[in-house]
């Protein structure tokens, strides 16, 4: 593993930096430092902690043309004892490498990934917000930096982590869902299970439709029959049917959400059943109509858990959930936030303490 070189200018910048705003928003403020790692000649060459700033790229850099890019989203929380903990970062490290393999990019040793997360979090310690539900949102990413217009896997890459002291991603209002029955997000054998920018870019045309329909989020269906529920563009999906939690089983067209997985594990600890299977949207809408599906919700790192109030189709028909404020979803949200923020006991290995630095 390479040692991360700490640049004194970065330390000076972050030491002096404060945020004088009580409304943090999501990704609005950035810690003034960043991690940078360079890959060349078949190996990771060096890692640096630098002042946050623009990066300069040749106009023919491959990522700009062919989208060879991956990213992660993860969070660090300030606990009541003032210590800062990352939530399950090992899972992000593993998923980052899964995405890297799919996108023909180099893997980064898990320990190296974690060390870089530790360092940016530790140096941003005073910027990790205090209030329940707030966090330091970490955004690790990697881009192909080789220059040239030939379409082939690059040999040079840039890994970075930036960090944003953030509030809640959702305002607290329930989510209105637009059911996308025409466009698709991912197909079998494609990149749906990789966290790569192209998946998000491909979702934006439908997102425009979603907003025009007065909704907040797009619900994606499978590519073949256009009826099996997959995920929202940046979140996984759950529904409560006859009192039991249901979520689509994972395929290689669905992102393996760490929040999704954590909810299933928490439910397991509480001896509550979670059904993971293919979910037909038409059946689900019938359950919404006859009242057997009382709640549905989205979940993800940024959003945590947010209840769904309604499903809307392209023809304008709307299916209202019996419990639009999602009382059970909100309980799950509170449970998860309680664990993340050190208010409730965390399952073993879920929280990684960040080193305490004197600087
Ligand atoms: C996250 O929840 O961290 C995501 O990556 C989703 C989104 C903000 C793109």
Coordinates of N, CA, C and O in Angstrom, one line a residue, residues 65-249:
X65 N -14.9 11.5 -23.7 CA -15.5 11.0 -24.9 C -16.2 9.6 -24.7 O -17.3 9.4 -25.3
X66 N -15.6 8.8 -23.9 CA -16.1 7.4 -23.9 C -16.6 7.0 -22.5 O -17.0 5.9 -22.3
X67 N -16.6 8.0 -21.6 CA -17.3 7.8 -20.3 C -16.7 6.7 -19.4 O -17.5 6.1 -18.6
X68 N -15.4 6.4 -19.5 CA -14.8 5.4 -18.7 C -14.6 6.0 -17.3 O -13.6 6.7 -17.0
X69 N -15.6 5.8 -16.4 CA -15.7 6.5 -15.1 C -16.5 5.6 -14.1 O -17.5 5.0 -14.5
X70 N -16.1 5.7 -12.9 CA -16.9 5.0 -11.8 C -16.9 5.9 -10.6 O -16.0 6.8 -10.5
X71 N -17.9 5.7 -9.7 CA -17.9 6.5 -8.5 C -18.5 5.8 -7.3 O -19.1 4.7 -7.5
X72 N -18.4 6.3 -6.1 CA -19.1 5.8 -4.9 C -19.7 6.9 -4.2 O -19.4 8.1 -4.4
X73 N -20.6 6.6 -3.3 CA -21.2 7.6 -2.4 C -21.2 6.9 -1.0 O -21.7 5.8 -0.8
X74 N -20.7 7.6 0.0 CA -20.6 7.0 1.4 C -20.6 8.2 2.4 O -20.4 9.3 2.0
X75 N -20.8 7.8 3.6 CA -20.9 8.9 4.6 C -20.1 8.6 5.9 O -20.0 7.5 6.4
X76 N -19.7 9.7 6.5 CA -19.1 9.7 7.9 C -20.0 10.5 8.8 O -20.5 11.6 8.4
X77 N -20.1 10.1 10.0 CA -21.0 10.7 11.0 C -20.3 11.1 12.3 O -19.4 10.3 12.7
X78 N -20.7 12.2 12.8 CA -20.2 12.6 14.1 C -21.1 12.0 15.2 O -22.3 12.3 15.2
X79 N -20.5 11.3 16.1 CA -21.2 10.7 17.2 C -21.3 11.6 18.4 O -20.6 12.6 18.5
X80 N -22.2 11.3 19.3 CA -22.4 12.2 20.5 C -21.0 12.4 21.2 O -20.8 13.5 21.8
X81 N -20.1 11.4 21.2 CA -18.8 11.6 21.9 C -17.8 12.4 21.0 O -16.6 12.4 21.4
X82 N -18.3 13.0 19.9 CA -17.5 13.8 19.0 C -16.6 13.0 18.1 O -15.9 13.6 17.2
X83 N -16.5 11.7 18.3 CA -15.7 10.9 17.4 C -16.5 10.7 16.0 O -17.7 10.8 16.0
X84 N -15.7 10.5 15.0 CA -16.3 10.4 13.6 C -16.1 9.0 13.1 O -15.0 8.4 13.2
X85 N -17.2 8.4 12.6 CA -17.2 7.1 12.1 C -17.7 7.0 10.7 O -18.8 7.7 10.4
X86 N -17.1 6.2 9.8 CA -17.7 6.0 8.5 C -18.6 4.8 8.6 O -18.3 3.8 9.3
X87 N -19.6 4.8 7.8 CA -20.6 3.7 7.8 C -20.3 2.7 6.7 O -20.3 3.1 5.5
X88 N -19.9 1.6 7.1 CA -19.6 0.4 6.2 C -18.7 0.7 4.9 O -19.1 0.4 3.8
X89 N -17.6 1.5 5.1 CA -16.8 1.9 3.9 C -16.2 0.7 3.2 O -15.9 0.8 2.0
X90 N -16.1 -0.5 3.9 CA -15.5 -1.7 3.2 C -16.4 -2.1 2.1 O -16.0 -2.6 1.1
X91 N -17.7 -1.9 2.3 CA -18.7 -2.3 1.3 C -18.5 -1.4 0.0 O -18.7 -1.9 -1.1
X92 N -18.3 -0.1 0.3 CA -18.1 0.8 -0.8 C -16.8 0.4 -1.6 O -16.7 0.5 -2.8
X93 N -15.7 0.1 -0.8 CA -14.5 -0.3 -1.4 C -14.7 -1.5 -2.4 O -14.2 -1.6 -3.5
X94 N -15.4 -2.5 -1.9 CA -15.7 -3.7 -2.6 C -16.5 -3.4 -3.9 O -16.2 -3.9 -5.0
X95 N -17.5 -2.5 -3.7 CA -18.4 -2.2 -4.9 C -17.6 -1.4 -5.9 O -17.8 -1.5 -7.1
X96 N -16.7 -0.5 -5.4 CA -15.9 0.3 -6.3 C -15.1 -0.6 -7.2 O -15.0 -0.4 -8.4
X97 N -14.5 -1.7 -6.6 CA -13.7 -2.6 -7.4 C -14.6 -3.4 -8.4 O -14.2 -3.8 -9.5
X98 N -15.8 -3.7 -7.9 CA -16.8 -4.4 -8.8 C -17.0 -3.5 -10.0 O -17.0 -4.0 -11.2
X99 N -17.3 -2.3 -9.8 CA -17.6 -1.3 -10.9 C -16.3 -1.2 -11.8 O -16.4 -1.1 -13.0
X100 N -15.1 -1.2 -11.1 CA -13.9 -1.0 -11.9 C -13.7 -2.2 -12.9 O -13.4 -2.0 -14.0
X101 N -14.0 -3.4 -12.4 CA -13.8 -4.6 -13.3 C -14.8 -4.5 -14.5 O -14.4 -4.7 -15.6
X102 N -16.0 -4.1 -14.2 CA -17.0 -4.0 -15.3 C -16.6 -2.9 -16.3 O -16.9 -3.0 -17.5
X103 N -15.9 -1.9 -15.8 CA -15.6 -0.8 -16.7 C -14.2 -0.8 -17.2 O -13.6 0.2 -17.7
X104 N -13.5 -2.0 -17.1 CA -12.2 -2.2 -17.6 C -11.2 -1.2 -17.0 O -10.4 -0.6 -17.7
X105 N -11.3 -1.0 -15.7 CA -10.5 0.0 -15.0 C -9.7 -0.8 -13.9 O -10.1 -1.9 -13.5
X106 N -8.6 -0.2 -13.4 CA -7.8 -0.9 -12.4 C -8.5 -0.9 -11.1 O -9.2 0.0 -10.7
X107 N -8.4 -2.1 -10.4 CA -8.9 -2.1 -9.0 C -8.0 -1.3 -8.1 O -6.8 -1.1 -8.5
X108 N -8.5 -0.9 -7.0 CA -7.7 -0.2 -6.0 C -7.7 -1.1 -4.8 O -8.8 -1.5 -4.3
X109 N -6.5 -1.4 -4.2 CA -6.6 -2.3 -3.0 C -7.5 -1.7 -1.9 O -7.5 -0.5 -1.7
X110 N -8.4 -2.6 -1.4 CA -9.4 -2.1 -0.4 C -8.7 -1.3 0.7 O -9.2 -0.2 1.1
X111 N -7.6 -1.7 1.2 CA -6.9 -1.0 2.3 C -6.5 0.4 1.9 O -6.5 1.3 2.6
X112 N -6.1 0.5 0.6 CA -5.6 1.8 0.0 C -6.9 2.7 0.0 O -6.8 3.9 0.3
X113 N -8.0 2.2 -0.5 CA -9.2 3.0 -0.7 C -9.6 3.5 0.7 O -9.9 4.6 0.9
X114 N -9.6 2.5 1.7 CA -10.0 2.9 3.1 C -9.1 3.9 3.7 O -9.5 4.9 4.4
X115 N -7.8 3.8 3.4 CA -6.8 4.7 4.0 C -7.1 6.1 3.4 O -7.1 7.1 4.2
X116 N -7.4 6.2 2.1 CA -7.7 7.5 1.5 C -8.9 8.1 2.1 O -9.0 9.3 2.4
X117 N -9.9 7.3 2.4 CA -11.2 7.7 3.0 C -10.9 8.2 4.4 O -11.4 9.3 4.9
X118 N -10.1 7.4 5.2 CA -9.7 7.8 6.5 C -9.1 9.2 6.6 O -9.4 10.0 7.4
X119 N -8.2 9.4 5.6 CA -7.4 10.7 5.6 C -8.2 11.9 5.3 O -8.2 12.9 6.0
X120 N -9.0 11.8 4.3 CA -9.8 13.0 3.9 C -10.8 13.3 5.0 O -11.1 14.4 5.4
X121 N -11.3 12.2 5.7 CA -12.3 12.4 6.7 C -11.6 12.9 8.0 O -12.1 13.9 8.6
X122 N -10.5 12.4 8.3 CA -9.8 12.8 9.5 C -9.4 14.3 9.4 O -9.5 15.1 10.3
X123 N -8.9 14.7 8.2 CA -8.5 16.1 8.0 C -9.7 17.0 7.9 O -9.6 18.2 8.1
X124 N -10.9 16.5 7.6 CA -12.1 17.3 7.6 C -12.9 17.2 8.8 O -14.1 17.5 8.9
X125 N -12.3 16.6 9.9 CA -13.0 16.3 11.1 C -13.9 17.4 11.6 O -15.1 17.2 12.0
X126 N -13.4 18.6 11.7 CA -14.2 19.7 12.2 C -15.3 20.1 11.3 O -16.2 20.9 11.7
X127 N -15.3 19.6 10.1 CA -16.4 20.0 9.1 C -17.5 18.9 9.1 O -18.5 19.0 8.4
X128 N -17.3 17.8 9.9 CA -18.4 16.8 9.9 C -19.5 17.4 10.8 O -19.3 17.7 11.9
X129 N -20.7 17.5 10.1 CA -21.8 18.2 10.9 C -22.3 17.4 12.1 O -22.1 16.2 12.1
X130 N -23.0 18.1 12.9 CA -23.3 17.6 14.2 C -24.8 17.0 14.3 O -25.1 16.2 15.1
X131 N -25.7 17.7 13.6 CA -27.1 17.4 13.8 C -27.5 16.0 13.2 O -26.9 15.6 12.2
X132 N -28.5 15.4 13.9 CA -28.9 14.1 13.5 C -29.4 14.1 12.0 O -30.1 15.0 11.6
X133 N -28.9 13.2 11.2 CA -29.3 13.1 9.8 C -28.2 13.8 8.9 O -28.2 13.6 7.7
X134 N -27.3 14.6 9.5 CA -26.3 15.2 8.7 C -25.0 14.3 8.7 O -24.9 13.5 9.6
X135 N -24.2 14.6 7.7 CA -23.0 13.7 7.6 C -22.0 14.4 6.7 O -22.2 15.4 6.1
X136 N -20.8 13.8 6.7 CA -19.8 14.2 5.7 C -20.0 13.2 4.6 O -19.7 12.0 4.8
X137 N -20.4 13.6 3.4 CA -20.7 12.7 2.3 C -19.4 12.6 1.5 O -18.8 13.7 1.0
X138 N -18.9 11.4 1.3 CA -17.6 11.2 0.6 C -18.0 10.8 -0.8 O -18.8 9.9 -1.0
X139 N -17.3 11.3 -1.8 CA -17.5 10.9 -3.2 C -16.2 10.5 -3.8 O -15.5 11.3 -4.4
X140 N -15.8 9.2 -3.7 CA -14.7 8.7 -4.4 C -15.0 8.5 -5.9 O -16.2 8.1 -6.1
X141 N -14.1 8.7 -6.7 CA -14.4 8.4 -8.2 C -13.1 8.2 -8.9 O -12.0 8.5 -8.4
X142 N -13.2 7.6 -10.1 CA -12.0 7.3 -10.9 C -12.4 7.6 -12.4 O -13.5 7.3 -12.8
X143 N -11.5 8.2 -13.1 CA -11.7 8.5 -14.5 C -10.5 8.1 -15.3 O -9.3 8.0 -14.8
X144 N -10.8 7.8 -16.6 CA -9.7 7.4 -17.5 C -9.0 8.7 -18.0 O -9.7 9.5 -18.6
X145 N -7.7 8.9 -17.8 CA -7.1 10.1 -18.1 C -6.2 10.0 -19.3 O -5.5 10.9 -19.7
X146 N -6.1 8.8 -19.9 CA -5.3 8.6 -21.1 C -5.8 9.5 -22.2 O -7.0 9.7 -22.3
X147 N -4.9 10.1 -23.0 CA -5.3 11.0 -24.0 C -5.3 10.3 -25.4 O -4.4 9.5 -25.7
X148 N -6.3 10.5 -26.2 CA -6.4 9.9 -27.5 C -7.8 9.5 -27.8 O -8.6 9.2 -26.9
X149 N -8.2 9.6 -29.1 CA -9.5 9.3 -29.5 C -9.8 7.9 -29.9 O -10.9 7.5 -30.2
X150 N -8.8 7.0 -29.8 CA -9.0 5.6 -30.1 C -9.9 5.0 -29.0 O -9.7 5.3 -27.8
X151 N -10.8 4.2 -29.4 CA -11.7 3.6 -28.4 C -11.2 2.2 -28.0 O -11.3 1.2 -28.6
X152 N -10.5 2.3 -26.9 CA -9.9 1.1 -26.2 C -9.7 1.4 -24.7 O -9.7 2.6 -24.4
X153 N -9.6 0.4 -23.9 CA -9.4 0.7 -22.5 C -8.2 1.5 -22.2 O -7.1 1.2 -22.8
X154 N -8.3 2.5 -21.4 CA -7.2 3.4 -21.1 C -6.2 2.7 -20.2 O -6.4 1.6 -19.6
X155 N -5.0 3.3 -20.2 CA -3.9 2.7 -19.3 C -3.6 3.7 -18.2 O -2.8 3.4 -17.3
X156 N -4.1 4.9 -18.3 CA -3.8 5.9 -17.2 C -5.1 6.3 -16.6 O -6.1 6.6 -17.3
X157 N -5.1 6.4 -15.3 CA -6.3 6.8 -14.5 C -6.1 7.7 -13.4 O -4.9 7.7 -12.8
X158 N -7.1 8.5 -13.0 CA -7.0 9.4 -11.9 C -8.1 8.9 -10.9 O -9.3 8.8 -11.3
X159 N -7.7 8.7 -9.7 CA -8.7 8.4 -8.6 C -8.7 9.6 -7.7 O -7.7 10.2 -7.4
X160 N -9.9 10.0 -7.3 CA -10.1 11.1 -6.4 C -11.1 10.9 -5.3 O -12.0 10.0 -5.5
X161 N -11.0 11.6 -4.2 CA -12.1 11.6 -3.2 C -12.3 13.1 -2.9 O -11.3 13.8 -2.5
X162 N -13.6 13.5 -3.0 CA -13.9 14.8 -2.4 C -15.0 14.6 -1.3 O -15.6 13.5 -1.3
X163 N -15.1 15.6 -0.5 CA -16.0 15.4 0.7 C -16.9 16.6 0.9 O -16.4 17.7 0.8
X164 N -18.2 16.3 1.2 CA -19.1 17.4 1.3 C -19.9 17.3 2.6 O -20.6 16.4 2.8
X165 N -19.7 18.3 3.5 CA -20.6 18.3 4.7 C -22.0 18.6 4.3 O -22.3 19.6 3.6
X166 N -22.9 17.6 4.5 CA -24.2 17.6 3.9 C -25.3 17.4 4.9 O -25.2 16.7 5.9
X167 N -26.5 18.0 4.5 CA -27.7 17.7 5.3 C -28.5 16.6 4.6 O -27.9 15.9 3.8
X168 N -29.8 16.6 4.8 CA -30.6 15.5 4.2 C -30.7 15.8 2.7 O -30.8 16.9 2.2
X169 N -30.7 14.7 1.9 CA -30.8 14.8 0.5 C -32.3 15.1 0.1 O -32.6 15.8 -0.8
X170 N -33.2 14.5 0.9 CA -34.6 14.8 0.7 C -35.1 15.8 1.7 O -34.7 15.8 2.9
X171 N -36.1 16.6 1.3 CA -36.6 17.7 2.1 C -37.4 17.1 3.3 O -37.7 17.9 4.2
X172 N -37.8 15.9 3.2 CA -38.8 15.3 4.2 C -40.1 15.1 3.6 O -41.0 14.4 4.2
X173 N -40.4 15.7 2.4 CA -41.6 15.4 1.7 C -41.6 14.0 1.1 O -40.5 13.5 0.8
X174 N -42.7 13.3 1.0 CA -42.8 12.0 0.4 C -42.5 12.1 -1.1 O -42.7 13.2 -1.7
X175 N -42.1 11.0 -1.7 CA -41.6 11.0 -3.1 C -42.8 10.6 -4.0 O -43.5 9.6 -3.8
X176 N -42.9 11.4 -5.1 CA -43.9 11.1 -6.1 C -43.1 10.4 -7.2 O -42.2 10.9 -7.8
X177 N -43.6 9.2 -7.5 CA -42.8 8.3 -8.4 C -43.4 8.3 -9.8 O -44.6 8.0 -10.0
X178 N -42.6 8.5 -10.9 CA -43.1 8.3 -12.2 C -42.6 6.9 -12.7 O -41.4 6.6 -12.7
X179 N -43.6 6.1 -13.2 CA -43.2 4.7 -13.6 C -42.8 4.8 -15.1 O -43.7 5.1 -15.9
X180 N -41.6 4.6 -15.4 CA -41.1 4.6 -16.8 C -41.3 3.3 -17.5 O -40.7 2.3 -17.2
X181 N -42.2 3.3 -18.4 CA -42.6 2.0 -19.1 C -42.0 2.0 -20.5 O -42.1 1.0 -21.2
X182 N -41.3 3.0 -20.9 CA -40.7 3.0 -22.3 C -39.2 2.9 -22.3 O -38.6 1.9 -22.7
X183 N -38.5 3.9 -21.8 CA -37.1 3.9 -21.8 C -36.6 2.8 -20.8 O -37.4 2.5 -19.8
X184 N -35.4 2.4 -20.9 CA -34.9 1.4 -19.9 C -33.6 2.0 -19.4 O -32.9 2.8 -20.0
X185 N -33.2 1.6 -18.1 CA -32.0 2.0 -17.5 C -30.9 1.0 -17.8 O -29.7 1.4 -18.0
X186 N -31.2 -0.3 -17.8 CA -30.1 -1.3 -17.9 C -30.7 -2.6 -18.5 O -31.8 -2.9 -18.3
X187 N -29.8 -3.3 -19.2 CA -30.2 -4.6 -19.7 C -29.2 -5.6 -19.2 O -28.1 -5.3 -18.8
X188 N -29.7 -6.9 -19.3 CA -28.8 -8.0 -18.9 C -27.5 -7.9 -19.6 O -27.4 -7.7 -20.8
X189 N -26.4 -8.1 -18.8 CA -25.1 -8.1 -19.4 C -24.5 -6.7 -19.6 O -23.4 -6.5 -20.0
X190 N -25.3 -5.7 -19.2 CA -24.9 -4.3 -19.4 C -24.2 -3.8 -18.1 O -23.7 -4.6 -17.3
X191 N -24.3 -2.5 -17.8 CA -23.5 -1.9 -16.7 C -24.4 -1.5 -15.5 O -24.0 -0.8 -14.7
X192 N -25.7 -2.0 -15.5 CA -26.6 -1.6 -14.5 C -26.2 -1.8 -13.1 O -26.5 -1.0 -12.2
X193 N -25.4 -2.8 -12.8 CA -24.9 -3.1 -11.5 C -23.6 -2.4 -11.1 O -23.1 -2.5 -10.0
X194 N -23.1 -1.6 -12.1 CA -21.9 -0.9 -11.8 C -22.3 0.6 -11.5 O -23.2 1.1 -12.1
X195 N -21.5 1.2 -10.7 CA -21.8 2.6 -10.3 C -21.0 3.5 -11.3 O -19.9 3.9 -11.0
X196 N -21.5 3.6 -12.5 CA -20.8 4.4 -13.5 C -21.6 5.5 -14.1 O -22.9 5.3 -14.2
X197 N -21.0 6.6 -14.4 CA -21.7 7.8 -14.7 C -22.8 7.6 -15.9 O -23.8 8.2 -15.9
X198 N -22.4 6.8 -16.8 CA -23.3 6.6 -18.0 C -24.7 6.1 -17.6 O -25.7 6.5 -18.2
X199 N -24.8 5.3 -16.5 CA -26.1 4.9 -16.1 C -27.0 6.1 -15.7 O -28.2 6.1 -15.9
X200 N -26.3 7.0 -15.0 CA -27.0 8.2 -14.5 C -27.4 9.2 -15.7 O -28.4 9.7 -15.7
X201 N -26.4 9.3 -16.6 CA -26.6 10.1 -17.8 C -27.8 9.6 -18.6 O -28.7 10.4 -19.0
X202 N -27.9 8.3 -18.7 CA -29.0 7.6 -19.5 C -30.3 7.8 -18.8 O -31.4 7.6 -19.5
X203 N -30.3 8.1 -17.5 CA -31.6 8.3 -16.8 C -32.2 9.7 -17.0 O -33.3 9.9 -16.6
X204 N -31.4 10.6 -17.5 CA -31.8 12.0 -17.4 C -33.0 12.4 -18.3 O -33.8 13.3 -18.0
X205 N -33.1 11.7 -19.5 CA -34.2 12.0 -20.4 C -35.5 11.7 -19.7 O -36.5 12.4 -19.7
X206 N -35.5 10.5 -19.0 CA -36.7 10.1 -18.2 C -36.9 11.0 -17.0 O -38.1 11.3 -16.6
X207 N -35.8 11.5 -16.5 CA -35.9 12.4 -15.3 C -36.7 13.7 -15.7 O -37.5 14.2 -15.0
X208 N -36.4 14.2 -17.0 CA -37.1 15.3 -17.5 C -38.6 15.1 -17.5 O -39.4 15.9 -17.1
X209 N -38.9 13.9 -18.1 CA -40.3 13.5 -18.2 C -40.9 13.4 -16.8 O -42.1 13.9 -16.5
X210 N -40.2 12.9 -15.8 CA -40.6 12.7 -14.5 C -41.0 14.1 -13.9 O -42.0 14.3 -13.3
X211 N -40.1 15.1 -14.1 CA -40.3 16.4 -13.5 C -41.5 17.1 -14.2 O -42.3 17.7 -13.6
X212 N -41.6 16.9 -15.6 CA -42.7 17.5 -16.3 C -44.1 16.9 -15.8 O -45.1 17.6 -15.8
X213 N -44.0 15.6 -15.4 CA -45.3 15.0 -14.9 C -45.6 15.4 -13.4 O -46.5 15.0 -12.8
X214 N -44.7 16.3 -12.9 CA -44.9 16.7 -11.5 C -44.4 15.7 -10.5 O -44.8 15.8 -9.3
X215 N -43.6 14.8 -10.9 CA -43.1 13.8 -10.0 C -41.6 14.1 -9.6 O -41.0 15.0 -10.1
X216 N -41.1 13.2 -8.7 CA -39.7 13.5 -8.2 C -38.7 12.5 -8.6 O -37.5 12.8 -8.7
X217 N -39.1 11.2 -8.8 CA -38.2 10.1 -9.1 C -38.7 9.2 -10.1 O -40.0 9.0 -10.2
X218 N -37.8 8.6 -10.9 CA -38.2 7.7 -12.0 C -38.1 6.3 -11.5 O -37.0 5.9 -10.9
X219 N -39.1 5.5 -11.7 CA -39.0 4.0 -11.3 C -38.7 3.2 -12.6 O -39.5 3.3 -13.6
X220 N -37.6 2.5 -12.6 CA -37.2 1.8 -13.8 C -37.7 0.3 -13.8 O -37.8 -0.3 -12.7
X221 N -38.1 -0.1 -15.0 CA -38.6 -1.5 -15.1 C -37.6 -2.3 -16.0 O -36.7 -1.7 -16.6
X222 N -37.8 -3.6 -16.0 CA -36.8 -4.5 -16.7 C -36.8 -4.2 -18.2 O -37.8 -3.7 -18.8
X223 N -35.7 -4.5 -18.9 CA -35.6 -4.2 -20.3 C -36.4 -5.0 -21.3 O -36.6 -4.7 -22.4
X224 N -36.8 -6.2 -20.8 CA -37.4 -7.2 -21.7 C -38.9 -7.1 -21.7 O -39.6 -6.8 -22.7
X225 N -39.5 -7.2 -20.5 CA -41.0 -7.2 -20.5 C -41.5 -5.9 -20.0 O -42.7 -5.7 -20.0
X226 N -40.6 -5.0 -19.6 CA -41.1 -3.6 -19.1 C -42.1 -3.8 -18.1 O -43.1 -3.0 -18.0
X227 N -41.9 -4.7 -17.2 CA -42.9 -4.8 -16.1 C -42.3 -5.1 -14.7 O -42.9 -5.0 -13.7
X228 N -41.1 -5.7 -14.7 CA -40.5 -6.0 -13.4 C -39.7 -4.8 -12.8 O -38.9 -4.2 -13.5
X229 N -40.0 -4.5 -11.6 CA -39.4 -3.3 -10.9 C -37.9 -3.5 -10.7 O -37.5 -4.6 -10.2
X230 N -37.1 -2.5 -11.1 CA -35.7 -2.6 -10.8 C -35.2 -1.7 -9.7 O -35.0 -2.1 -8.6
X231 N -35.1 -0.4 -10.0 CA -34.7 0.6 -9.0 C -35.1 2.0 -9.5 O -35.6 2.2 -10.6
X232 N -34.8 3.0 -8.6 CA -34.9 4.3 -9.0 C -33.5 4.7 -9.6 O -32.6 3.9 -9.5
X233 N -33.3 5.8 -10.1 CA -32.0 6.1 -10.7 C -30.8 6.0 -9.7 O -29.8 5.6 -10.1
X234 N -31.1 6.5 -8.5 CA -30.0 6.5 -7.6 C -30.4 5.9 -6.3 O -29.8 6.2 -5.2
X235 N -31.4 5.0 -6.3 CA -31.9 4.5 -5.1 C -32.6 3.1 -5.3 O -33.0 2.9 -6.4
X236 N -32.6 2.3 -4.3 CA -33.4 1.0 -4.4 C -34.8 1.2 -3.9 O -35.2 2.2 -3.4
X237 N -35.6 0.2 -4.1 CA -37.0 0.2 -3.9 C -37.5 -0.8 -2.9 O -37.1 -2.0 -3.0
X238 N -38.4 -0.4 -2.0 CA -39.1 -1.4 -1.1 C -40.6 -1.1 -1.1 O -41.0 0.1 -1.3
X239 N -41.4 -2.1 -0.9 CA -42.8 -1.9 -0.7 C -43.3 -2.8 0.5 O -42.6 -3.8 0.8
X240 N -44.3 -2.3 1.2 CA -44.8 -3.1 2.3 C -46.2 -3.7 1.9 O -47.1 -2.9 1.7
X241 N -46.2 -5.0 1.7 CA -47.4 -5.6 1.2 C -47.9 -6.6 2.2 O -47.2 -7.5 2.6
X242 N -49.2 -6.5 2.6 CA -49.7 -7.3 3.7 C -48.8 -7.3 4.9 O -48.5 -8.4 5.5
X243 N -48.2 -6.2 5.2 CA -47.4 -6.0 6.4 C -46.0 -6.6 6.2 O -45.2 -6.5 7.2
X244 N -45.6 -7.1 5.0 CA -44.3 -7.7 4.9 C -43.5 -6.8 3.9 O -44.0 -6.4 2.8
X245 N -42.2 -6.6 4.2 CA -41.3 -5.9 3.3 C -40.9 -6.7 2.1 O -40.5 -7.8 2.2
X246 N -41.1 -6.0 1.0 CA -40.7 -6.7 -0.3 C -39.7 -5.7 -1.0 O -39.8 -4.5 -1.0
X247 N -38.7 -6.4 -1.7 CA -37.8 -5.6 -2.5 C -37.4 -6.4 -3.7 O -37.3 -7.7 -3.6
X248 N -37.2 -5.8 -4.9 CA -36.7 -6.7 -6.0 C -35.4 -7.4 -5.7 O -34.5 -6.8 -5.1
X249 N -35.4 -8.7 -6.1 CA -34.1 -9.4 -5.9 C -33.1 -8.8 -6.9 O -33.4 -8.3 -7.9

